[in-house]
């Protein structure tokens, strides 16, 4: 069997930075020169090709960038065994969650990674993240990809991308997946948790590139007032709301609060309930404060992250789903983004 081939898509972020020798400020470096920056990459038994985008800070990444990544993978799908996407860490969980929904029935690894310290700095975490991400993207067993899904590799752990959140602006272990186990742990070897990895799909790849932007995230807080809450739900054109509630999906039971939600639902707005906690799930059956939301038609997001709920809504609304079909699709995992029990 020949070498595995991997396409390295570089979108920007800290990983692609190095100090300017004159000014000392961080500037992006030309990723086509990656072998000069990390000579040990040559020792990997992988055919590597680089596809550099104009580098951006991931705070500026949104649906246009997601679509560009999806199209790059689609256009190169048959030529490569796997894909590594280098991305800023700040919004990596959003982008990779979006990609997990956009690349339906993916049968090859798409591994997102980045770094907290620029690759051109001696103590960088980017070198290990990059090399291991490439190894994972190239890994095959009996001629088939070991991790046929969109994943995120950071600091010795491989996660299902749509389960991750960025948890730290300081620690090298910047990402967490609180509600789903790591797909692999990396020590001396790469130890895959095969039972946690997506099975190979039965259907061919289908790439969705139409996303709706008519969605908002509303994080409730103690002291929120009726005019503020109503204003958020009344933003023109909004069709979907990710409602970040307390604990197991609880929210105030004040008449105006429930009334504002009821009116929004009556106007055809979909509301999904996700918890502000970083682990655990929404269960609207436990308390009166959650039950009221369920009674008026708020959808339970169970243990989904805000990042996955938002991007899933963008995709489903963009695909033209509405009514019961939309609600049914929101309640079912599309690619392992939530647990059913
Ligand atoms: N601000 C950077 C970004 O997300 C941070 C990073 O890459 O770690 O693009």
XYZ file of C-alpha atoms in Angstrom, residues 17 109 200 252 260 321:
6
model
C 2.428 33.076 13.347
C -10.844 12.186 8.684
C -18.329 4.344 8.335
C -37.670 32.329 35.068
C -42.461 36.623 25.284
C -36.459 22.716 6.799
